[in-house]
Phi, psi and omega in degrees: 000315179302326177295322177295319179295321178299321177298318178298320180294321177295316178299318179298316180293319181293315185279330189091163187297314184295312180293322178296320176300318179296321178295317179298315179299319179298319178294317179298316179300317180299316180295317180295324177295320177299315179299316180299312181297316179299318181291322186275330187237000185261002182068202183296316180292327176296322177296321178294314179296320178300318177296321178293321177297315179297318178297316177299319179296322177297313182296319178296319178299313180296322178295318178296318178298315180298314182297320187271346186239336190279326183236133176275183181285341182273346181075185181294148178106354177285170182288150177279138176222137183224132176233102181276332179281116185295330179290315177295319181295332181268358183278142175253210181291326183220074179101197181295131178274088187293329181301309178296327179295312179295321178299319179292322175299311182301321183298327185259355175301312179298322180294315179299315179295317182292319177295320179296323178289321180291315181258057188296340180265358179273155177285153184297327177298326178294316180295317179296321178298318178299316179294322178296323178295320175300315181297316178297321177299319178299312182293323177296318177300315181297331179276317183289319180254099186294104183249003184094356177266158181261124172284121196219128178291333177297325178294320179299317180296312181296319179297318181293322175298316178300315178298321178298321176296319178297320178295318178298320176300314181297318180292321180295318180287332177084052181278001180295150172284172178304144181296154182296330178295314179296322180295318179296319181292324179288328177291322182289335179286336183278000000 
């Protein structure tokens, strides 16, 4: 896995933040389309496979988030740093540090899309809240276990925006299962 993450970092550096975000979004869209097709045309077994694909996407997203956010290059024992003011937390050497903001948005797009596909019958605020809780957990870990990373409220905001984009993609693509009203009406006809 660390070798795979290194490949992603090289790709991110080569493409730049904006292009890398587009590549991530394209991959998420492809996965969501697979889930949609399986749910709509695969029958009962297709729905099961779609759920497994969505679950795998959630686990891969969480593993990537853990790998890229939980430990800094200095390891345990570095100083604790906390930035509660999101404007201060998002500032770089000369103004807003857009690269880390875009990176944090990009990091959570797959999680938002995968959670929305997995929990297709849940309302989007519930899914967004779950992703925000993951982000808060990451930042709490960064603060409690001093790894050289900064626990930052700006990251929580950027991560939640990224998850929201993933959820919007899932809703736009239509990965939801049939509504319960349609399901009930088709059962009553049989």
